[in-house]
Amino acid sequence: MLSDRVFTVNREGLTQLSVSLYFPLMQPIHTVVMTSLRPIRFRRRRAAHTVESLTELLGALTLDRQALRASDAGSVVLERNRIAIARAQWELSYALIERYIPGPAAAQSAA
């Protein structure tokens, strides 16, 4: 077997043996059930913010996130902050679109 030039050991047997020897040393996987905190879709707020105010809001939310991470905040708090950042980014994108691409009313009046 070991002195043979051709390897005659059953590979499946070795794999099963190594898994059975290694299995007791494996750590169990712990999972946490999380509920979805985010809405299905973002909706525009009635009082639209300016591009500048949304940029400031994003900066403040980012600083908050860094502070939360540094203080080992819980997953729920981090998720709420992530959603607030995503909402602010979404509103900023629409504010930029409204600023630089005129709406249908402005296009019709220009024609």
CSV table of C-alpha atoms in Angstrom, one decimal:
chain,number,residue,atom,x,y,z
A,1,MET,CA,0.0,0.0,0.0
A,2,LEU,CA,2.5,2.6,1.1
A,3,SER,CA,5.4,0.9,-0.8
A,4,ASP,CA,3.4,0.6,-4.0
A,5,ARG,CA,4.1,3.1,-6.7
A,6,VAL,CA,0.4,3.5,-7.3
A,7,PHE,CA,-1.7,5.1,-4.6
A,8,THR,CA,-4.2,2.5,-3.5
A,9,VAL,CA,-5.8,4.1,-0.5
A,10,ASN,CA,-9.5,4.8,-0.9
A,11,ARG,CA,-9.8,8.6,-1.1
A,12,GLU,CA,-13.4,8.6,0.1
A,13,GLY,CA,-12.4,6.7,3.3
A,14,LEU,CA,-9.7,9.4,4.0
A,15,THR,CA,-12.2,12.2,3.5
A,16,GLN,CA,-14.7,10.6,5.8
A,17,LEU,CA,-12.0,10.0,8.4
A,18,SER,CA,-10.7,13.5,8.3
A,19,VAL,CA,-14.2,15.0,8.6
A,20,SER,CA,-15.1,12.7,11.5
A,21,LEU,CA,-11.8,13.7,13.3
A,22,TYR,CA,-12.3,17.4,12.5
A,23,PHE,CA,-16.0,17.7,13.2
A,24,PRO,CA,-15.8,17.9,17.1
A,25,LEU,CA,-13.5,20.8,16.7
A,26,MET,CA,-15.9,22.9,14.5
A,27,GLN,CA,-17.6,25.7,16.2
A,28,PRO,CA,-21.4,25.8,15.9
A,29,ILE,CA,-23.0,28.5,13.7
A,30,HIS,CA,-25.1,30.9,15.7
A,31,THR,CA,-27.7,32.8,13.7
A,32,VAL,CA,-29.8,35.8,14.8
A,33,VAL,CA,-33.3,36.3,13.4
A,34,MET,CA,-33.7,39.9,12.3
A,35,THR,CA,-36.9,41.5,11.2
A,36,SER,CA,-37.0,43.9,8.3
A,37,LEU,CA,-37.0,47.5,9.5
A,38,ARG,CA,-37.0,49.1,6.1
A,39,PRO,CA,-40.1,50.1,4.2
A,40,ILE,CA,-40.9,48.4,0.9
A,41,ARG,CA,-40.2,51.7,-1.0
A,42,PHE,CA,-39.0,55.1,0.0
A,43,ARG,CA,-41.6,57.8,-0.5
A,44,ARG,CA,-40.8,61.5,-1.2
A,45,ARG,CA,-41.4,63.8,1.7
A,46,ARG,CA,-43.8,66.7,1.2
A,47,ALA,CA,-41.3,69.3,2.4
A,48,ALA,CA,-38.4,68.7,0.0
A,49,HIS,CA,-34.9,69.4,1.3
A,50,THR,CA,-32.3,71.2,-0.6
A,51,VAL,CA,-29.2,69.5,-2.0
A,52,GLU,CA,-27.1,71.3,0.5
A,53,SER,CA,-29.2,70.3,3.5
A,54,LEU,CA,-29.3,66.7,2.4
A,55,THR,CA,-25.5,66.7,2.0
A,56,GLU,CA,-25.1,68.0,5.5
A,57,LEU,CA,-27.6,65.4,6.8
A,58,LEU,CA,-25.6,62.6,5.0
A,59,GLY,CA,-22.4,63.9,6.7
A,60,ALA,CA,-24.1,63.9,10.1
A,61,LEU,CA,-25.5,60.4,9.6
A,62,THR,CA,-22.1,59.1,8.5
A,63,LEU,CA,-20.5,60.5,11.5
A,64,ASP,CA,-23.2,58.9,13.7
A,65,ARG,CA,-22.5,55.6,12.0
A,66,GLN,CA,-18.8,55.8,12.6
A,67,ALA,CA,-19.5,56.6,16.3
A,68,LEU,CA,-22.0,53.7,16.5
A,69,ARG,CA,-19.4,51.3,15.0
A,70,ALA,CA,-16.7,52.5,17.4
A,71,SER,CA,-19.0,52.0,20.4
A,72,ASP,CA,-20.0,48.5,19.2
A,73,ALA,CA,-23.7,49.4,18.9
A,74,GLY,CA,-26.3,46.7,18.4
A,75,SER,CA,-27.4,45.5,15.0
A,76,VAL,CA,-30.8,47.1,15.2
A,77,VAL,CA,-29.4,50.6,15.8
A,78,LEU,CA,-26.9,50.1,13.0
A,79,GLU,CA,-29.7,49.0,10.7
A,80,ARG,CA,-31.8,52.0,11.5
A,81,ASN,CA,-28.8,54.3,10.8
A,82,ARG,CA,-28.1,52.4,7.5
A,83,ILE,CA,-31.8,53.0,6.4
A,84,ALA,CA,-31.6,56.7,7.3
A,85,ILE,CA,-28.4,57.0,5.2
A,86,ALA,CA,-30.1,55.2,2.3
A,87,ARG,CA,-33.1,57.4,2.5
A,88,ALA,CA,-31.0,60.6,2.6
A,89,GLN,CA,-29.0,59.3,-0.4
A,90,TRP,CA,-32.2,58.5,-2.3
A,91,GLU,CA,-33.7,62.0,-1.5
A,92,LEU,CA,-30.4,63.6,-2.6
A,93,SER,CA,-30.5,61.8,-5.9
A,94,TYR,CA,-34.0,63.1,-6.6
A,95,ALA,CA,-33.1,66.6,-5.4
A,96,LEU,CA,-30.1,66.6,-7.8
A,97,ILE,CA,-32.4,65.4,-10.7
A,98,GLU,CA,-34.9,68.1,-10.0
A,99,ARG,CA,-32.2,70.7,-9.8
A,100,TYR,CA,-30.4,69.8,-13.0
A,101,ILE,CA,-33.1,68.2,-15.2
A,102,PRO,CA,-36.2,70.4,-15.5
A,103,GLY,CA,-39.5,68.7,-15.0
A,104,PRO,CA,-42.2,68.3,-17.7
A,105,ALA,CA,-43.8,71.7,-16.8
A,106,ALA,CA,-40.6,73.6,-17.3
A,107,ALA,CA,-40.0,71.8,-20.6
A,108,GLN,CA,-43.4,72.7,-21.9
A,109,SER,CA,-43.2,76.4,-20.9
A,110,ALA,CA,-39.8,76.6,-22.6
A,111,ALA,CA,-41.2,75.3,-25.9
